[in-house]
Amino acid sequence: MAYVTKSISKVVQDIYAGNVFLPAIQRKYVWTPNQITRLMDSIMCGYPFGTFLFWRVKYRVANEKCYSMYEFIRDYDERKRYNEQTIRPFPVSQEDPDRSFVAVLDGQQRLTSLYIALMGSMTIRRYRARIDNVDAYQKKELYFDLHSQVQNNDYDNSDVTFLFDFLTADEAQQDNTHFWFKVKDILRFPDLEALNDYIYNEGFAQDKVAIRNLTRLFARVQTDELINYYELDKDSMDEILDIFVRVNSAGTVLSKTDLLFSTIVAAWDQGRAKFDDLLKNINAEGNHFKFTNDFLLSAFLYVEDLPTSLKVESFSGDNVKKIQEHWDDIVAAISDTVKLLVDFGFSSENIIAYNAILPVIYYRYNRGSDVFNSKQVKNEWRKYLVVAQLNHIFGRSSNSVLSVIRNELKKRLGEGNDFSLSWLQSIVFTGNTTLKCTKDEIGDWFDKFEKGAETFMVLSLLYPIDVRYKFDQDHMHPYSSFESAKLPTQTREELKALQHKRNNLANLQILSDSENRSKNDQALQDWLKKDDNEKKVKYLPEGVSYELKDCEAFWKARRELMIKELVKILCPDEDISDQHDTIPEEEAATLE
C-alpha cells in the first residue's frame, strides 16, 4: 500500500469524531507549549514535519482481543500525570460489523499537538507563579499573530517566523501590539468564500499582511494535504508491536516487552505503580539483582498455569483479572523466592538464566509461605538452580523447558511430597540436556569454567555462605603470583597454561571480603600459617607442597577432594571409590 495524504483539518476532525485513537503502547504526551508553537511555525513556513504510521483496526477485533486504546488529549492540564482516557469496549453495530478505527503508531506527539492547537487548550502555570496560588494555572488557547512579519515578503525564506502563542482570551484582547487570531477558529470556514466574508466583516480587508497570513493558515490547515501517512491493516497486536519497535528505534528505545507491559496496565489504575514497586523491592535485595518486567510478566503467567509466551493473547482481560485477584499471593511467592536466592549467595553477578528461578516461585506459590523453612527443601532447590544453569537447560526453548518442568511439579505436588531434584532428573530437554550430573561432567567443570558466575555456583555447593557478610571468590595461589618474574623457570607456553589454570575451580575458594582483603596477594604457604588458616580452610589436600612452584600438584590433589564432595551432593549413587583424598604416595614423594 502506498502513502496517503490528508489535510490537517480532516485528521483532526476524525480524532474529534472518535475515529482515531492511541494504542496503549504509546508513551504519554510530553510536548511543551513552545514545541507546539514551533510545529505550527514550521507548518506555516512549508517545512516538512515527518510522515505518520496508522493502524486500521476493526472494532470487533479490538473487543475480541481486548485491545486498550486511549482518546487523544484535547484539553491538556500539566497538573495531571495522565491526561488520556481509556476507551473500551468499542461500539459494534449489527448494520456495520466491519466498522473500524485508526490507531496511531508513529506521530502521536505531533497529532496530539495539532489536536490541542485546533480543538483544545493547555492549562499551564503562569510564569513564576507559586504552585500553591489558586490562580497559578490558567487555561489558554493557541493564537496566531496575523501581523507576523514575513522577511522580504518571501515565504520560502528559511529565516521567517510566524508568531504563535498560548494566551487567555483576556490576554489576547488586551494586547495592542499584536493582531491575535484564535487558531481553532480557522476550522469555522468551510471555504475561501466564507473566509473572505469574515475578513470583510471584521474590517481588515485592506490589511494585506493579515489577509496573507490568515489565507495561508487556512490553506495549511484546511486544503493542503500535509498529513502523509502509511496505513497498516493487521489483526495481530504482536505483529504491530514488532513494527512499532522498528519505526520507533530512534531516541529512547522501548522493547516489545515494554510495549506489551503498557497494554497490560492500561486498564489497571494501580498496575504500573504496583509493578514498579515490586521490581524496585526485589532488585534491592541482597547484593542486588537485575529482574525486569519481562521476568515479572513471565512469573505471573507461570504461577497461574498459563502459556509463558509474552504475547498479547496471553494477557487477555480474564488473565489480567487473575493477576489482579492473586496479586498479593504471587508477590509473596516472588519475594520469598528472591530472599531464598540471597540466602544462597546469588545476585546479579552470578545468575546466568533468570528463567531458572520461575519453577522455584511456582513451588513456593503452590506450597505456601513456610515451605522454605525446610533445610532439605532449600538444599534441593539450591542444587536445582546450580545444575539448571551449569547444564544450560534454558536456551532458545525456554518456554518449552518451563512448561515441562511445571507439568512435572504439578504432578508431584499432588502427591504431597517435598521437592527433590530427582523429580526432574528423568526429563530430557531440548538439545538432549538434563538436570543430571555425572562424576565425569563434574570433572569437566574444573577445566571448563573460569572464575565467574559458573565457578561461584559450584563453590556455593561446597562452602557455607553467611549472607550477613559480603564474600568473594579468592585465588588460593594469588592471581598476581603468575607473572613471569615470579616463575622464571617456566617457558612462555607453560606460563600461559598456568595463567589460565589460576582461574579454574581448583585454585578458588570462598572468603568473606574482609578475609580476602587481609589475604591480599600473600603466598599460599605464608597465608596458611597465619592465624591457623590451615586448620580452617576447606578442601586443603594433605601431603602436598603449598609452594607456588608446585601449584599443579596442589591443584590436582585439591580437584579430587572437591569432586568427591560434589559427587556426594549431586550424584550420590555414583561410584567414587577411585577418588583420592591425597595424591598418590609416589607422586608426593617426588615433591619432598
Coordinates of C-alpha atoms in Angstrom, one line a residue:
M1 CA 0.0 0.0 0.0
A2 CA 1.3 3.5 -0.9
Y3 CA 1.4 6.5 1.3
V4 CA -1.8 8.5 1.5
T5 CA -2.3 12.2 2.2
K6 CA -4.9 14.1 4.1
S7 CA -5.4 17.7 5.3
I8 CA -4.7 18.6 8.9
S9 CA -8.3 19.6 9.5
K10 CA -9.6 16.2 8.2
V11 CA -7.4 14.2 10.5
V12 CA -8.2 16.5 13.5
Q13 CA -11.9 16.2 12.8
D14 CA -11.5 12.4 12.6
I15 CA -9.9 12.4 16.0
Y16 CA -12.8 14.6 17.4
A17 CA -15.4 12.3 15.8
G18 CA -13.9 9.2 17.6
N19 CA -12.4 7.6 14.6
V20 CA -8.7 7.9 15.6
F21 CA -7.2 6.6 18.9
L22 CA -3.8 6.0 20.5
P23 CA -2.9 2.4 21.4
A24 CA -1.8 1.8 25.0
I25 CA 1.8 1.1 23.8
Q26 CA 2.3 4.8 23.3
R27 CA 4.2 6.9 25.7
K28 CA 2.3 9.7 27.5
Y29 CA 2.1 13.1 25.8
V30 CA 5.2 15.2 26.7
W31 CA 5.4 18.2 24.3
T32 CA 5.6 21.7 25.8
P33 CA 3.7 24.8 24.6
N34 CA 6.9 26.0 22.9
Q35 CA 7.1 22.8 20.9
I36 CA 3.5 23.2 19.7
T37 CA 4.2 26.8 18.5
R38 CA 7.3 25.8 16.7
L39 CA 5.4 23.0 15.0
M40 CA 2.8 25.5 13.8
D41 CA 5.5 27.8 12.6
S42 CA 7.1 25.0 10.6
I43 CA 3.8 24.2 9.0
M44 CA 3.3 27.8 8.1
C45 CA 6.8 28.0 6.6
G46 CA 6.1 25.0 4.5
Y47 CA 8.7 22.8 6.1
P48 CA 8.2 19.0 6.1
F49 CA 7.2 17.7 9.6
G50 CA 7.5 13.9 9.1
T51 CA 5.4 11.0 8.0
F52 CA 2.9 9.1 10.1
L53 CA 2.1 5.4 10.6
F54 CA -1.5 4.4 11.2
W55 CA -3.1 1.0 12.0
R56 CA -6.6 0.2 10.8
V57 CA -8.4 -1.9 13.4
K58 CA -11.9 -3.4 13.3
Y59 CA -14.0 -2.5 16.4
R60 CA -15.0 -6.2 16.5
V61 CA -11.3 -7.4 16.7
A62 CA -10.4 -4.7 19.3
N63 CA -13.2 -6.0 21.5
E64 CA -12.5 -9.7 21.0
K65 CA -8.8 -9.2 21.8
C66 CA -9.3 -6.6 24.5
Y67 CA -7.1 -4.0 22.9
S68 CA -6.8 -0.9 25.1
M69 CA -6.9 2.4 23.3
Y70 CA -6.6 6.0 24.6
E71 CA -8.5 9.0 23.5
F72 CA -6.3 11.9 22.3
I73 CA -5.8 14.7 24.8
R74 CA -7.9 17.6 23.8
D75 CA -7.6 19.9 26.8
Y76 CA -4.1 19.3 28.3
D77 CA -3.6 20.1 32.0
E78 CA 0.1 19.9 33.2
R79 CA -1.1 19.2 36.7
K80 CA -2.4 15.8 35.7
R81 CA 0.0 12.9 35.5
Y82 CA -2.0 11.2 32.8
N83 CA -4.5 13.1 30.6
E84 CA -5.7 10.2 28.4
Q85 CA -9.0 8.3 29.0
T86 CA -9.1 4.6 28.3
I87 CA -11.7 3.6 25.7
R88 CA -13.1 0.0 25.8
P89 CA -15.2 -1.6 24.6
F90 CA -15.9 -0.2 21.2
P91 CA -19.4 0.1 19.9
V92 CA -20.2 -2.6 17.2
S93 CA -23.2 -2.1 15.0
Q94 CA -25.0 -5.1 13.6
E95 CA -25.6 -3.0 10.5
D96 CA -21.8 -2.4 10.1
P97 CA -19.9 -5.3 11.8
D98 CA -16.7 -4.4 10.0
R99 CA -16.6 -0.8 11.2
S100 CA -13.1 0.2 12.0
F101 CA -11.0 2.9 13.5
V102 CA -7.4 4.1 13.2
A103 CA -4.7 3.7 15.9
V104 CA -1.7 6.0 15.6
L105 CA 1.6 4.1 15.8
D106 CA 4.0 6.9 14.8
G107 CA 3.2 10.5 15.1
Q108 CA 1.4 10.7 18.5
Q109 CA 3.2 13.8 19.8
R110 CA 2.6 15.8 16.6
L111 CA -1.0 14.8 16.1
T112 CA -1.8 15.4 19.8
S113 CA -0.2 18.8 19.5
L114 CA -2.3 19.7 16.4
Y115 CA -5.5 18.5 18.1
I116 CA -4.8 20.7 21.1
A117 CA -3.9 23.6 18.9
L118 CA -7.0 23.3 16.7
M119 CA -9.6 21.8 19.0
G120 CA -8.5 22.2 22.6
S121 CA -6.4 24.1 25.1
M122 CA -3.5 23.9 27.5
T123 CA -3.7 24.6 31.3
I124 CA -0.3 25.7 32.3
R125 CA 1.3 27.5 35.2
R126 CA 1.8 31.3 34.9
Y127 CA 5.4 32.4 34.7
R128 CA 6.9 32.5 38.2
A129 CA 3.6 31.8 39.9
R130 CA 3.7 29.8 43.1
I131 CA 2.2 26.4 42.8
D132 CA 0.0 26.9 45.9
N133 CA -1.5 30.0 44.4
V134 CA -5.1 29.4 43.4
D135 CA -4.5 31.4 40.3
A136 CA -1.2 29.8 39.4
Y137 CA -2.7 27.8 36.5
Q138 CA -4.5 29.3 33.5
K139 CA -6.4 27.6 30.7
K140 CA -5.0 29.0 27.4
E141 CA -5.7 28.5 23.7
L142 CA -3.4 28.9 20.8
Y143 CA -3.4 32.3 19.0
F144 CA -1.7 33.4 15.8
D145 CA -0.4 37.0 15.3
L146 CA -1.8 38.0 11.8
H147 CA 0.7 40.8 11.7
S148 CA 3.7 38.4 11.9
Q149 CA 6.2 40.0 9.6
V150 CA 7.5 37.9 6.8
Q151 CA 11.0 38.8 5.8
N152 CA 11.2 40.2 2.3
N153 CA 7.6 39.0 1.8
D154 CA 9.1 35.7 0.8
Y155 CA 7.5 32.7 2.4
D156 CA 10.3 30.5 1.2
N157 CA 13.0 32.3 3.2
S158 CA 14.4 30.0 5.8
D159 CA 14.6 32.7 8.5
V160 CA 10.9 33.7 8.5
T161 CA 9.0 33.2 11.7
F162 CA 5.3 33.2 12.3
L163 CA 4.3 34.2 15.8
F164 CA 2.1 31.7 17.7
D165 CA 1.4 31.8 21.5
F166 CA -0.8 30.3 24.1
L167 CA -3.0 33.0 25.6
T168 CA -6.1 33.6 27.6
A169 CA -8.9 35.5 25.9
D170 CA -8.2 38.5 28.1
E171 CA -4.5 38.5 27.2
A172 CA -5.3 38.4 23.5
Q173 CA -7.9 41.2 23.7
Q174 CA -5.7 43.5 25.9
D175 CA -2.6 43.2 23.7
N176 CA -2.5 46.2 21.4
T177 CA 0.9 45.3 19.9
H178 CA -0.3 42.1 18.1
F179 CA -3.2 41.2 15.9
W180 CA -4.2 37.9 17.6
F181 CA -6.4 35.3 15.9
K182 CA -7.6 32.2 17.7
V183 CA -6.1 29.3 15.7
K184 CA -9.0 26.9 16.2
D185 CA -11.4 29.4 14.6
I186 CA -9.8 28.6 11.2
L187 CA -12.0 25.5 11.2
R188 CA -15.1 27.6 11.2
F189 CA -14.6 28.4 7.5
P190 CA -15.7 25.7 5.0
D191 CA -14.1 27.5 2.1
L192 CA -12.3 30.6 1.0
E193 CA -15.5 32.5 0.3
A194 CA -16.5 32.1 4.0
L195 CA -13.0 33.3 5.0
N196 CA -13.3 36.3 2.7
D197 CA -16.6 37.2 4.2
Y198 CA -15.0 37.1 7.7
I199 CA -12.2 39.4 6.6
Y200 CA -14.6 41.9 5.2
N201 CA -17.0 41.8 8.1
E202 CA -14.1 42.2 10.6
G203 CA -12.9 45.3 8.8
F204 CA -9.4 44.4 7.8
A205 CA -10.0 44.0 4.1
Q206 CA -7.2 46.5 3.4
D207 CA -4.7 44.8 5.8
K208 CA -2.6 42.8 3.3
V209 CA -0.2 41.2 5.8
A210 CA -3.1 40.0 8.0
I211 CA -5.0 38.7 4.9
R212 CA -2.0 36.9 3.5
N213 CA -1.3 35.3 6.9
L214 CA -4.8 34.2 7.5
T215 CA -5.2 32.9 4.0
R216 CA -2.0 30.9 4.4
L217 CA -3.2 29.5 7.7
F218 CA -6.4 28.4 6.1
A219 CA -4.6 26.7 3.2
R220 CA -2.1 24.9 5.5
V221 CA -4.9 23.6 7.8
Q222 CA -7.9 23.2 5.5
T223 CA -6.9 22.5 2.0
D224 CA -3.2 21.4 1.7
E225 CA -2.8 17.7 2.3
L226 CA 0.2 17.8 4.6
I227 CA -0.5 14.6 6.6
N228 CA 1.4 11.9 4.8
Y229 CA 0.8 8.5 6.3
Y230 CA 1.0 4.8 5.7
E231 CA -1.8 2.6 6.9
L232 CA -1.4 -1.0 8.2
D233 CA -4.2 -3.5 8.2
K234 CA -3.4 -6.3 10.6
D235 CA -5.4 -8.0 13.3
S236 CA -2.4 -9.2 15.4
M237 CA -1.2 -6.8 18.1
D238 CA 2.1 -8.9 18.3
E239 CA 2.8 -8.0 14.7
I240 CA 2.1 -4.4 15.4
L241 CA 4.4 -4.4 18.4
D242 CA 7.2 -5.7 16.2
I243 CA 6.6 -2.9 13.7
F244 CA 6.3 -0.3 16.4
V245 CA 9.7 -1.2 17.8
R246 CA 11.2 -0.8 14.3
V247 CA 9.7 2.5 13.5
N248 CA 10.4 4.0 16.9
S249 CA 14.1 2.9 17.0
A250 CA 15.4 6.5 17.5
G251 CA 15.7 8.1 20.9
T252 CA 14.8 6.0 24.0
V253 CA 14.2 2.6 22.5
L254 CA 11.4 0.5 24.0
S255 CA 11.5 -3.3 23.8
K256 CA 8.5 -5.3 22.7
T257 CA 8.0 -6.4 26.3
D258 CA 7.9 -2.7 27.4
L259 CA 5.2 -2.1 24.9
L260 CA 3.3 -5.3 25.9
F261 CA 3.6 -4.2 29.5
S262 CA 2.0 -0.9 28.7
T263 CA -1.0 -2.6 27.1
I264 CA -1.5 -4.8 30.3
V265 CA -1.5 -1.9 32.8
A266 CA -3.6 0.4 30.6
A267 CA -6.9 -0.6 32.2
W268 CA -5.4 -1.2 35.6
D269 CA -5.2 2.1 37.5
Q270 CA -2.6 0.9 40.1
G271 CA -0.9 -1.6 37.9
R272 CA 2.1 0.3 36.8
A273 CA 2.9 1.5 40.3
K274 CA 2.5 -2.0 41.7
F275 CA 4.8 -3.5 39.2
D276 CA 7.3 -0.7 39.7
D277 CA 7.3 -1.1 43.4
L278 CA 7.7 -4.9 43.2
L279 CA 10.6 -4.6 40.7
K280 CA 12.3 -2.0 42.9
N281 CA 12.0 -4.1 46.1
I282 CA 13.2 -7.4 44.7
N283 CA 16.1 -5.8 42.8
A284 CA 17.3 -4.2 46.1
E285 CA 17.5 -7.5 48.0
G286 CA 21.0 -8.8 49.0
N287 CA 23.7 -7.7 46.7
H288 CA 21.1 -6.6 44.2
F289 CA 19.5 -8.2 41.2
K290 CA 18.5 -7.3 37.7
F291 CA 15.0 -8.5 37.4
T292 CA 12.9 -7.0 34.6
N293 CA 9.2 -6.5 33.7
D294 CA 9.8 -9.3 31.3
F295 CA 10.6 -11.6 34.2
L296 CA 7.7 -10.5 36.2
L297 CA 5.2 -11.0 33.4
S298 CA 6.6 -14.5 32.8
A299 CA 6.3 -15.2 36.6
F300 CA 2.7 -14.2 36.7
L301 CA 1.8 -16.3 33.7
Y302 CA 3.8 -19.3 35.1
V303 CA 2.2 -19.5 38.5
E304 CA -1.2 -19.1 37.0
D305 CA -0.6 -22.2 34.8
L306 CA -0.9 -20.0 31.6
P307 CA 1.3 -20.2 28.5
T308 CA 4.5 -18.2 29.2
S309 CA 4.9 -16.8 25.7
L310 CA 4.9 -13.0 26.1
K311 CA 2.2 -12.3 23.6
V312 CA -0.8 -10.0 23.7
E313 CA -3.1 -13.0 23.6
S314 CA -1.5 -14.3 26.8
F315 CA -2.8 -11.2 28.7
S316 CA -6.5 -11.3 27.9
G317 CA -8.8 -9.4 30.1
D318 CA -9.6 -12.6 32.1
N319 CA -5.9 -13.4 32.6
V320 CA -5.1 -9.9 33.7
K321 CA -8.0 -10.1 36.1
K322 CA -6.4 -13.3 37.6
I323 CA -3.2 -11.4 38.2
Q324 CA -5.0 -8.6 39.9
E325 CA -7.0 -11.0 42.1
H326 CA -4.0 -13.1 43.1
W327 CA -1.5 -10.2 43.2
D328 CA -0.7 -10.4 46.9
D329 CA -0.1 -14.2 46.9
I330 CA 2.0 -14.0 43.8
V331 CA 4.1 -11.1 45.1
A332 CA 4.7 -13.0 48.3
A333 CA 5.9 -16.1 46.4
I334 CA 8.3 -13.9 44.3
S335 CA 9.6 -12.1 47.3
D336 CA 10.2 -15.2 49.3
T337 CA 12.0 -16.8 46.4
V338 CA 14.3 -13.8 46.0
K339 CA 15.1 -14.0 49.7
L340 CA 16.0 -17.6 49.2
L341 CA 18.3 -16.6 46.3
V342 CA 20.0 -14.2 48.7
D343 CA 20.5 -17.0 51.3
F344 CA 22.2 -19.0 48.5
G345 CA 24.5 -16.1 47.8
F346 CA 23.0 -15.3 44.4
S347 CA 22.9 -11.8 42.9
S348 CA 23.0 -10.1 39.5
E349 CA 26.7 -11.0 39.3
N350 CA 26.2 -14.8 39.3
I351 CA 22.8 -15.6 37.8
I352 CA 23.1 -16.8 34.2
A353 CA 19.4 -17.7 33.5
Y354 CA 16.7 -15.8 35.3
N355 CA 14.1 -18.2 33.9
A356 CA 15.6 -20.9 36.1
I357 CA 14.0 -19.2 39.0
L358 CA 10.4 -19.5 37.8
P359 CA 9.9 -23.1 38.9
V360 CA 11.1 -22.1 42.4
I361 CA 8.4 -19.4 42.5
Y362 CA 5.8 -21.9 41.2
Y363 CA 6.7 -24.3 44.0
R364 CA 6.5 -21.6 46.7
Y365 CA 3.2 -20.3 45.3
N366 CA 1.6 -23.7 45.5
R367 CA 3.1 -25.0 48.7
G368 CA 2.7 -21.9 51.0
S369 CA 4.8 -19.4 52.9
D370 CA 6.6 -21.9 55.2
V371 CA 7.9 -24.2 52.5
F372 CA 11.4 -22.8 52.6
N373 CA 11.7 -23.4 56.4
S374 CA 12.9 -27.0 55.5
K375 CA 16.7 -27.2 55.2
Q376 CA 16.3 -30.2 52.9
V377 CA 13.9 -28.4 50.5
K378 CA 16.3 -25.4 50.4
N379 CA 19.3 -27.6 49.6
E380 CA 17.4 -29.4 46.8
W381 CA 16.4 -26.1 45.2
R382 CA 20.0 -24.9 45.5
K383 CA 21.1 -27.9 43.6
Y384 CA 18.5 -27.4 41.0
L385 CA 19.4 -23.8 40.4
V386 CA 23.1 -24.7 40.1
V387 CA 22.7 -27.7 37.8
A388 CA 20.0 -26.0 35.6
Q389 CA 22.3 -23.1 34.9
L390 CA 25.5 -25.1 34.5
N391 CA 23.9 -27.6 32.2
H392 CA 22.3 -24.7 30.2
I393 CA 18.8 -26.2 30.0
F394 CA 17.3 -22.7 29.5
G395 CA 18.3 -21.8 25.9
R396 CA 16.2 -20.9 22.9
S397 CA 13.4 -23.3 24.0
S398 CA 13.0 -21.8 27.5
N399 CA 9.2 -21.8 27.2
S400 CA 9.1 -25.5 26.4
V401 CA 11.5 -26.3 29.2
L402 CA 9.5 -24.2 31.7
S403 CA 6.3 -25.9 30.6
V404 CA 7.7 -29.4 31.0
I405 CA 9.1 -28.6 34.5
R406 CA 5.8 -27.1 35.6
N407 CA 3.8 -30.1 34.5
E408 CA 6.1 -32.4 36.5
L409 CA 6.0 -30.1 39.5
K410 CA 2.2 -30.0 39.3
K411 CA 2.0 -33.8 39.3
R412 CA 4.5 -34.2 42.1
L413 CA 2.8 -31.5 44.2
G414 CA -0.4 -33.5 44.0
E415 CA 1.4 -36.4 45.8
G416 CA 2.2 -34.1 48.7
N417 CA 5.9 -34.7 48.9
D418 CA 8.7 -32.2 49.5
F419 CA 10.7 -31.1 46.5
S420 CA 13.7 -33.2 45.4
L421 CA 15.9 -32.5 42.4
S422 CA 15.3 -36.2 41.5
W423 CA 11.8 -35.3 40.5
L424 CA 13.2 -33.6 37.4
Q425 CA 16.2 -35.6 36.5
S426 CA 14.5 -38.1 34.3
I427 CA 13.4 -35.3 31.9
V428 CA 15.3 -34.9 28.6
F429 CA 15.0 -31.3 27.4
T430 CA 15.7 -29.8 24.0
G431 CA 19.2 -30.3 22.9
N432 CA 19.5 -33.6 24.9
T433 CA 20.1 -31.6 28.1
T434 CA 19.1 -32.9 31.5
L435 CA 19.3 -32.0 35.2
K436 CA 21.6 -34.9 35.9
C437 CA 25.2 -34.8 36.8
T438 CA 27.9 -37.4 36.5
K439 CA 31.3 -37.6 38.0
D440 CA 32.9 -37.0 34.6
E441 CA 30.7 -34.0 33.9
I442 CA 31.7 -32.5 37.3
G443 CA 35.3 -33.1 36.5
D444 CA 34.9 -31.2 33.2
W445 CA 33.8 -28.2 35.2
F446 CA 37.3 -27.9 36.7
D447 CA 38.8 -27.5 33.2
K448 CA 35.9 -25.6 31.5
F449 CA 34.9 -22.9 34.0
E450 CA 37.0 -19.9 34.8
K451 CA 36.4 -17.5 37.7
G452 CA 32.9 -16.0 37.2
A453 CA 29.2 -17.0 37.7
E454 CA 29.7 -20.7 36.9
T455 CA 32.6 -21.1 39.4
F456 CA 30.6 -19.3 42.1
M457 CA 27.7 -21.7 41.6
V458 CA 29.9 -24.7 42.1
L459 CA 31.6 -23.2 45.1
S460 CA 28.2 -22.3 46.6
L461 CA 27.6 -26.0 46.9
L462 CA 30.9 -26.6 48.7
Y463 CA 31.0 -23.6 51.1
P464 CA 28.6 -22.4 53.8
I465 CA 27.8 -18.8 52.8
D466 CA 26.9 -16.4 55.5
V467 CA 24.8 -13.7 53.9
R468 CA 25.5 -11.3 56.8
Y469 CA 28.8 -10.6 55.1
K470 CA 30.0 -9.9 51.6
F471 CA 32.0 -12.7 50.2
D472 CA 34.4 -13.1 47.3
Q473 CA 35.9 -15.8 45.1
D474 CA 39.5 -15.9 46.2
H475 CA 42.5 -17.3 44.3
M476 CA 44.4 -19.6 46.7
H477 CA 47.6 -19.1 44.9
P478 CA 47.3 -15.4 44.3
Y479 CA 46.4 -14.2 40.8
S480 CA 49.4 -11.8 40.7
S481 CA 51.8 -14.7 41.5
F482 CA 51.6 -16.0 38.0
E483 CA 53.8 -13.4 36.4
S484 CA 57.0 -14.2 34.5
A485 CA 59.1 -12.5 37.2
K486 CA 57.8 -14.9 39.9
L487 CA 58.0 -18.0 37.8
P488 CA 61.3 -17.6 35.9
T489 CA 61.9 -21.2 35.1
Q490 CA 58.7 -21.5 33.0
T491 CA 58.7 -21.4 29.3
R492 CA 56.3 -18.9 27.7
E493 CA 53.8 -21.7 26.8
E494 CA 53.9 -23.2 30.3
L495 CA 53.4 -19.8 31.9
K496 CA 50.4 -19.1 29.7
A497 CA 48.9 -22.5 30.7
L498 CA 49.4 -21.7 34.4
Q499 CA 47.9 -18.3 34.0
H500 CA 44.8 -19.9 32.5
K501 CA 44.6 -22.5 35.3
R502 CA 44.9 -19.9 38.1
N503 CA 41.2 -19.0 37.3
N504 CA 39.9 -22.6 37.5
L505 CA 38.0 -24.1 40.4
A506 CA 40.9 -25.9 41.9
N507 CA 42.5 -22.6 42.7
L508 CA 39.4 -20.9 44.0
Q509 CA 37.7 -20.7 47.4
I510 CA 35.0 -18.6 49.1
L511 CA 36.2 -16.0 51.6
S512 CA 34.5 -13.1 53.2
D513 CA 35.5 -9.8 51.6
S514 CA 37.4 -8.8 54.8
E515 CA 39.3 -12.1 54.8
N516 CA 40.1 -11.6 51.1
R517 CA 41.4 -8.1 51.7
S518 CA 43.5 -9.4 54.6
K519 CA 44.9 -12.2 52.5
N520 CA 45.6 -9.9 49.5
D521 CA 48.4 -11.4 47.4
Q522 CA 50.2 -13.3 50.2
A523 CA 51.8 -16.5 49.0
L524 CA 49.6 -19.5 49.8
Q525 CA 52.1 -21.2 52.1
D526 CA 52.5 -18.0 54.2
W527 CA 48.8 -17.3 54.5
L528 CA 48.1 -20.9 55.6
K529 CA 50.5 -20.5 58.5
K530 CA 48.8 -17.2 59.6
D531 CA 46.0 -17.3 62.2
D532 CA 45.8 -21.1 61.9
N533 CA 44.2 -20.7 58.4
E534 CA 45.5 -24.2 57.5
K535 CA 43.0 -25.7 60.0
K536 CA 40.1 -23.6 58.8
V537 CA 40.5 -23.8 55.0
K538 CA 38.2 -26.3 53.3
Y539 CA 39.4 -28.9 50.7
L540 CA 43.0 -28.5 51.6
P541 CA 44.9 -31.6 50.5
E542 CA 47.4 -33.1 52.8
G543 CA 50.9 -34.4 51.9
V544 CA 51.4 -31.9 49.1
S545 CA 53.6 -28.8 48.8
Y546 CA 51.8 -25.4 49.0
E547 CA 54.6 -23.5 47.3
L548 CA 53.9 -21.8 44.0
K549 CA 56.4 -23.9 42.1
D550 CA 54.3 -27.0 43.0
C551 CA 50.9 -25.4 42.1
E552 CA 49.9 -28.0 39.6
A553 CA 50.3 -30.9 42.0
F554 CA 48.3 -28.9 44.6
W555 CA 45.5 -28.2 42.1
K556 CA 45.3 -31.9 41.1
A557 CA 45.0 -33.1 44.7
R558 CA 42.5 -30.3 45.6
R559 CA 40.5 -31.0 42.5
E560 CA 40.0 -34.7 43.6
L561 CA 38.8 -33.6 47.1
M562 CA 36.3 -31.1 45.6
I563 CA 35.0 -33.5 43.0
K564 CA 34.5 -36.2 45.7
E565 CA 32.3 -33.8 47.7
L566 CA 30.4 -32.6 44.7
V567 CA 29.6 -36.1 43.7
K568 CA 28.2 -36.8 47.2
I569 CA 26.0 -33.7 46.8
L570 CA 24.8 -34.0 43.2
C571 CA 25.0 -37.7 42.3
P572 CA 25.4 -39.8 45.4
D573 CA 24.8 -43.0 43.6
E574 CA 28.0 -42.7 41.6
D575 CA 31.0 -44.8 42.4
I576 CA 33.7 -42.6 43.8
S577 CA 36.0 -45.4 45.0
D578 CA 38.7 -44.2 42.6
Q579 CA 38.7 -40.7 44.2
H580 CA 41.6 -39.9 46.5
D581 CA 41.9 -37.6 49.4
T582 CA 45.5 -37.0 48.5
I583 CA 47.7 -37.5 45.5
P584 CA 49.4 -40.9 45.2
E585 CA 52.3 -41.6 47.6
E586 CA 54.9 -42.0 44.9
E587 CA 54.0 -38.6 43.4
A588 CA 54.0 -36.9 46.8
A589 CA 57.5 -38.3 47.5
T590 CA 58.9 -36.6 44.5
L591 CA 57.8 -33.2 45.9
E592 CA 59.7 -33.6 49.2

